[in-house]
JSON list of C-alpha atoms in Angstrom, two decimals:
[
{"chain": "A", "resi": 1, "resn": "MET", "atom": "CA", "xyz": [90.47, 84.58, 182.76]},
{"chain": "A", "resi": 2, "resn": "THR", "atom": "CA", "xyz": [88.41, 86.43, 180.16]},
{"chain": "A", "resi": 3, "resn": "LEU", "atom": "CA", "xyz": [86.82, 84.57, 177.27]},
{"chain": "A", "resi": 4, "resn": "GLN", "atom": "CA", "xyz": [87.11, 86.37, 173.92]},
{"chain": "A", "resi": 5, "resn": "PRO", "atom": "CA", "xyz": [85.52, 85.73, 170.50]},
{"chain": "A", "resi": 6, "resn": "ILE", "atom": "CA", "xyz": [86.99, 83.01, 168.27]},
{"chain": "A", "resi": 7, "resn": "SER", "atom": "CA", "xyz": [88.00, 85.67, 165.72]},
{"chain": "A", "resi": 8, "resn": "GLN", "atom": "CA", "xyz": [90.73, 86.82, 168.11]},
{"chain": "A", "resi": 9, "resn": "ILE", "atom": "CA", "xyz": [92.61, 83.51, 168.10]},
{"chain": "A", "resi": 10, "resn": "HIS", "atom": "CA", "xyz": [96.34, 83.65, 167.40]},
{"chain": "A", "resi": 11, "resn": "PRO", "atom": "CA", "xyz": [97.37, 82.26, 163.97]},
{"chain": "A", "resi": 12, "resn": "GLU", "atom": "CA", "xyz": [99.62, 79.68, 165.65]},
{"chain": "A", "resi": 13, "resn": "ALA", "atom": "CA", "xyz": [97.02, 78.53, 168.15]},
{"chain": "A", "resi": 14, "resn": "LEU", "atom": "CA", "xyz": [96.10, 74.86, 167.86]},
{"chain": "A", "resi": 15, "resn": "TYR", "atom": "CA", "xyz": [92.65, 73.32, 167.51]},
{"chain": "A", "resi": 16, "resn": "LEU", "atom": "CA", "xyz": [91.67, 69.88, 168.75]},
{"chain": "A", "resi": 17, "resn": "GLU", "atom": "CA", "xyz": [91.41, 67.21, 166.09]},
{"chain": "A", "resi": 18, "resn": "PRO", "atom": "CA", "xyz": [89.28, 65.81, 164.62]},
{"chain": "A", "resi": 19, "resn": "ARG", "atom": "CA", "xyz": [87.68, 69.22, 164.23]},
{"chain": "A", "resi": 20, "resn": "GLU", "atom": "CA", "xyz": [84.34, 67.77, 163.10]},
{"chain": "A", "resi": 21, "resn": "HIS", "atom": "CA", "xyz": [83.90, 66.44, 166.64]},
{"chain": "A", "resi": 22, "resn": "PHE", "atom": "CA", "xyz": [85.68, 69.00, 168.80]},
{"chain": "A", "resi": 23, "resn": "ASP", "atom": "CA", "xyz": [84.60, 72.26, 167.17]},
{"chain": "A", "resi": 24, "resn": "LYS", "atom": "CA", "xyz": [81.27, 72.06, 169.00]},
{"chain": "A", "resi": 25, "resn": "ALA", "atom": "CA", "xyz": [83.22, 72.19, 172.30]},
{"chain": "A", "resi": 26, "resn": "LEU", "atom": "CA", "xyz": [85.15, 75.34, 171.29]},
{"chain": "A", "resi": 27, "resn": "VAL", "atom": "CA", "xyz": [83.74, 78.18, 173.36]},
{"chain": "A", "resi": 28, "resn": "GLY", "atom": "CA", "xyz": [86.14, 81.05, 172.76]},
{"chain": "A", "resi": 29, "resn": "VAL", "atom": "CA", "xyz": [89.68, 82.34, 173.08]},
{"chain": "A", "resi": 30, "resn": "VAL", "atom": "CA", "xyz": [91.72, 83.10, 176.18]},
{"chain": "A", "resi": 31, "resn": "ALA", "atom": "CA", "xyz": [94.76, 85.37, 176.35]},
{"chain": "A", "resi": 32, "resn": "SER", "atom": "CA", "xyz": [95.88, 84.35, 179.83]},
{"chain": "A", "resi": 33, "resn": "PRO", "atom": "CA", "xyz": [94.67, 80.82, 180.53]},
{"chain": "A", "resi": 34, "resn": "ILE", "atom": "CA", "xyz": [94.71, 79.54, 184.08]},
{"chain": "A", "resi": 35, "resn": "ASP", "atom": "CA", "xyz": [96.39, 76.17, 183.59]},
{"chain": "A", "resi": 36, "resn": "HIS", "atom": "CA", "xyz": [99.71, 74.53, 184.39]},
{"chain": "A", "resi": 37, "resn": "TRP", "atom": "CA", "xyz": [101.42, 75.09, 181.04]},
{"chain": "A", "resi": 38, "resn": "PRO", "atom": "CA", "xyz": [104.17, 77.66, 180.46]},
{"chain": "A", "resi": 39, "resn": "ARG", "atom": "CA", "xyz": [102.77, 80.27, 178.10]},
{"chain": "A", "resi": 40, "resn": "VAL", "atom": "CA", "xyz": [103.59, 83.51, 176.36]},
{"chain": "A", "resi": 41, "resn": "GLU", "atom": "CA", "xyz": [101.18, 86.08, 177.80]},
{"chain": "A", "resi": 42, "resn": "SER", "atom": "CA", "xyz": [100.27, 87.74, 174.53]},
{"chain": "A", "resi": 43, "resn": "MET", "atom": "CA", "xyz": [99.16, 84.60, 172.69]},
{"chain": "A", "resi": 44, "resn": "ASN", "atom": "CA", "xyz": [95.42, 83.97, 172.44]},
{"chain": "A", "resi": 45, "resn": "VAL", "atom": "CA", "xyz": [94.70, 80.23, 172.57]},
{"chain": "A", "resi": 46, "resn": "ALA", "atom": "CA", "xyz": [91.56, 78.22, 171.91]},
{"chain": "A", "resi": 47, "resn": "ALA", "atom": "CA", "xyz": [89.38, 77.50, 174.95]},
{"chain": "A", "resi": 48, "resn": "TYR", "atom": "CA", "xyz": [87.28, 74.33, 175.05]},
{"chain": "A", "resi": 49, "resn": "ASN", "atom": "CA", "xyz": [84.50, 73.35, 177.44]},
{"chain": "A", "resi": 50, "resn": "ILE", "atom": "CA", "xyz": [85.57, 70.18, 179.30]},
{"chain": "A", "resi": 51, "resn": "ASP", "atom": "CA", "xyz": [82.10, 68.58, 179.40]},
{"chain": "A", "resi": 52, "resn": "LEU", "atom": "CA", "xyz": [81.53, 69.23, 175.71]},
{"chain": "A", "resi": 53, "resn": "CYS", "atom": "CA", "xyz": [84.93, 67.68, 174.93]},
{"chain": "A", "resi": 54, "resn": "VAL", "atom": "CA", "xyz": [84.03, 64.55, 176.87]},
{"chain": "A", "resi": 55, "resn": "ASN", "atom": "CA", "xyz": [80.70, 64.34, 174.99]},
{"chain": "A", "resi": 56, "resn": "ALA", "atom": "CA", "xyz": [82.53, 64.77, 171.68]},
{"chain": "A", "resi": 57, "resn": "ILE", "atom": "CA", "xyz": [84.93, 61.95, 172.57]},
{"chain": "A", "resi": 58, "resn": "GLN", "atom": "CA", "xyz": [82.02, 59.69, 173.51]},
{"chain": "A", "resi": 59, "resn": "GLN", "atom": "CA", "xyz": [80.39, 60.25, 170.13]},
{"chain": "A", "resi": 60, "resn": "TRP", "atom": "CA", "xyz": [83.67, 60.01, 168.22]},
{"chain": "A", "resi": 61, "resn": "LEU", "atom": "CA", "xyz": [84.97, 56.83, 169.87]},
{"chain": "A", "resi": 62, "resn": "GLY", "atom": "CA", "xyz": [81.65, 55.25, 170.83]},
{"chain": "A", "resi": 63, "resn": "CYS", "atom": "CA", "xyz": [82.67, 54.79, 174.46]},
{"chain": "A", "resi": 64, "resn": "THR", "atom": "CA", "xyz": [81.19, 55.41, 177.89]},
{"chain": "A", "resi": 65, "resn": "GLU", "atom": "CA", "xyz": [81.36, 58.77, 179.67]},
{"chain": "A", "resi": 66, "resn": "ILE", "atom": "CA", "xyz": [83.95, 57.41, 182.11]},
{"chain": "A", "resi": 67, "resn": "GLU", "atom": "CA", "xyz": [86.14, 56.08, 179.30]},
{"chain": "A", "resi": 68, "resn": "ALA", "atom": "CA", "xyz": [85.80, 59.38, 177.43]},
{"chain": "A", "resi": 69, "resn": "ALA", "atom": "CA", "xyz": [86.73, 61.38, 180.55]},
{"chain": "A", "resi": 70, "resn": "GLU", "atom": "CA", "xyz": [89.84, 59.23, 181.08]},
{"chain": "A", "resi": 71, "resn": "TRP", "atom": "CA", "xyz": [90.78, 59.56, 177.40]},
{"chain": "A", "resi": 72, "resn": "PHE", "atom": "CA", "xyz": [90.31, 63.34, 177.63]},
{"chain": "A", "resi": 73, "resn": "GLU", "atom": "CA", "xyz": [92.49, 63.69, 180.74]},
{"chain": "A", "resi": 74, "resn": "TYR", "atom": "CA", "xyz": [95.34, 61.63, 179.34]},
{"chain": "A", "resi": 75, "resn": "ASN", "atom": "CA", "xyz": [95.30, 62.38, 175.60]},
{"chain": "A", "resi": 76, "resn": "THR", "atom": "CA", "xyz": [93.88, 65.87, 175.44]},
{"chain": "A", "resi": 77, "resn": "ALA", "atom": "CA", "xyz": [94.11, 67.93, 178.63]},
{"chain": "A", "resi": 78, "resn": "GLY", "atom": "CA", "xyz": [97.44, 66.31, 179.50]},
{"chain": "A", "resi": 79, "resn": "ALA", "atom": "CA", "xyz": [99.12, 66.88, 176.13]},
{"chain": "A", "resi": 80, "resn": "TRP", "atom": "CA", "xyz": [101.45, 69.88, 175.76]},
{"chain": "A", "resi": 81, "resn": "GLN", "atom": "CA", "xyz": [101.85, 70.74, 172.08]},
{"chain": "A", "resi": 82, "resn": "GLY", "atom": "CA", "xyz": [103.74, 74.00, 172.45]},
{"chain": "A", "resi": 83, "resn": "GLU", "atom": "CA", "xyz": [102.68, 77.61, 172.95]},
{"chain": "A", "resi": 84, "resn": "GLY", "atom": "CA", "xyz": [99.47, 77.17, 170.95]},
{"chain": "A", "resi": 85, "resn": "THR", "atom": "CA", "xyz": [98.16, 74.31, 173.11]},
{"chain": "A", "resi": 86, "resn": "PRO", "atom": "CA", "xyz": [94.46, 74.87, 173.83]},
{"chain": "A", "resi": 87, "resn": "THR", "atom": "CA", "xyz": [93.16, 75.42, 177.34]},
{"chain": "A", "resi": 88, "resn": "PHE", "atom": "CA", "xyz": [90.11, 73.82, 178.93]},
{"chain": "A", "resi": 89, "resn": "ILE", "atom": "CA", "xyz": [87.46, 75.41, 181.08]},
{"chain": "A", "resi": 90, "resn": "ALA", "atom": "CA", "xyz": [84.90, 73.83, 183.36]},
{"chain": "A", "resi": 91, "resn": "PRO", "atom": "CA", "xyz": [81.29, 74.64, 182.60]},
{"chain": "A", "resi": 92, "resn": "GLU", "atom": "CA", "xyz": [79.67, 77.23, 184.82]},
{"chain": "A", "resi": 93, "resn": "LEU", "atom": "CA", "xyz": [77.27, 75.79, 187.35]}
]
């Protein structure tokens, strides 16, 4: 999976909402995400850092890290919204 600049995102790609919280977790664009969703190979989708998403949820909802991680898994990472669904990447160690 190769991360590309945000400028290369497909016009139909989706962003996480609310953007004022999740945009800081947006790290690039991926043409061939490694996830479990069925995808068109030529569509560049938004790629978000998982840890930064969890932090954004904590700030947005005012909850604990564990609650935010559960919310992320169920409501964000587990939500198929069509071909433009974002992908999520683990931070590099």
